[in-house]
Amino acid sequence: TPATLGSNSECHFKYLSSSQKSGELNSPRYPSDYPNDIVCKYELVAQPYEFIMISFNTFNVERISHE
């Protein structure tokens, strides 16, 4: 399901294997910049005896400055 962006800098993605067997995970606003100070939850739900495989074509992270 699309992300739900809350007012308190949180978002939630939920993927159900019962409705779709493959797909893509993206961060909020992809391919634009990720929102500042947001925490996202990605929930992947499989049926019993199914497994979940995640592979990344691109994975970028931003360095945090500890000043």
mmCIF file of C-alpha atoms in Angstrom, residues 23-64:
data_model
loop_
_atom_site.group_PDB
_atom_site.id
_atom_site.type_symbol
_atom_site.label_atom_id
_atom_site.label_comp_id
_atom_site.label_asym_id
_atom_site.label_seq_id
_atom_site.Cartn_x
_atom_site.Cartn_y
_atom_site.Cartn_z
ATOM 1 C CA GLY A 23 7.046 -5.361 -6.212
ATOM 2 C CA GLU A 24 9.226 -2.417 -5.276
ATOM 3 C CA LEU A 25 10.005 -0.631 -2.018
ATOM 4 C CA ASN A 26 10.627 3.084 -2.248
ATOM 5 C CA SER A 27 11.220 5.796 0.279
ATOM 6 C CA PRO A 28 8.733 8.665 0.608
ATOM 7 C CA ARG A 29 8.875 11.123 -2.302
ATOM 8 C CA TYR A 30 11.204 8.832 -4.306
ATOM 9 C CA PRO A 31 13.031 9.749 -6.540
ATOM 10 C CA SER A 32 13.065 13.193 -4.898
ATOM 11 C CA ASP A 33 14.914 13.821 -1.641
ATOM 12 C CA TYR A 34 13.854 11.935 1.462
ATOM 13 C CA PRO A 35 11.963 14.169 3.929
ATOM 14 C CA ASN A 36 13.958 15.544 6.882
ATOM 15 C CA ASP A 37 13.456 14.002 10.334
ATOM 16 C CA ILE A 38 11.073 11.243 9.246
ATOM 17 C CA VAL A 39 10.936 7.667 10.529
ATOM 18 C CA CYS A 40 9.386 5.073 8.230
ATOM 19 C CA LYS A 41 8.136 1.603 9.057
ATOM 20 C CA TYR A 42 8.139 -1.047 6.326
ATOM 21 C CA GLU A 43 5.909 -3.999 7.171
ATOM 22 C CA LEU A 44 6.284 -7.096 4.956
ATOM 23 C CA VAL A 45 3.632 -9.748 5.641
ATOM 24 C CA ALA A 46 3.927 -13.261 4.157
ATOM 25 C CA GLN A 47 1.571 -16.204 4.326
ATOM 26 C CA PRO A 48 2.613 -19.244 6.409
ATOM 27 C CA TYR A 49 5.411 -21.212 4.671
ATOM 28 C CA GLU A 50 6.245 -18.303 2.362
ATOM 29 C CA PHE A 51 9.517 -16.434 2.575
ATOM 30 C CA ILE A 52 10.465 -12.854 1.789
ATOM 31 C CA MET A 53 13.502 -12.003 -0.287
ATOM 32 C CA ILE A 54 14.734 -8.416 -0.520
ATOM 33 C CA SER A 55 17.350 -7.287 -3.022
ATOM 34 C CA PHE A 56 18.534 -3.737 -3.642
ATOM 35 C CA ASN A 57 19.484 -2.282 -7.018
ATOM 36 C CA THR A 58 20.404 1.017 -5.344
ATOM 37 C CA PHE A 59 20.783 1.834 -1.669
ATOM 38 C CA ASN A 60 21.964 5.306 -0.665
ATOM 39 C CA VAL A 61 22.347 6.577 2.863
ATOM 40 C CA GLU A 62 23.248 10.005 4.146
ATOM 41 C CA ARG A 63 26.012 10.518 6.680
ATOM 42 C CA ILE A 64 24.853 12.032 9.957
#
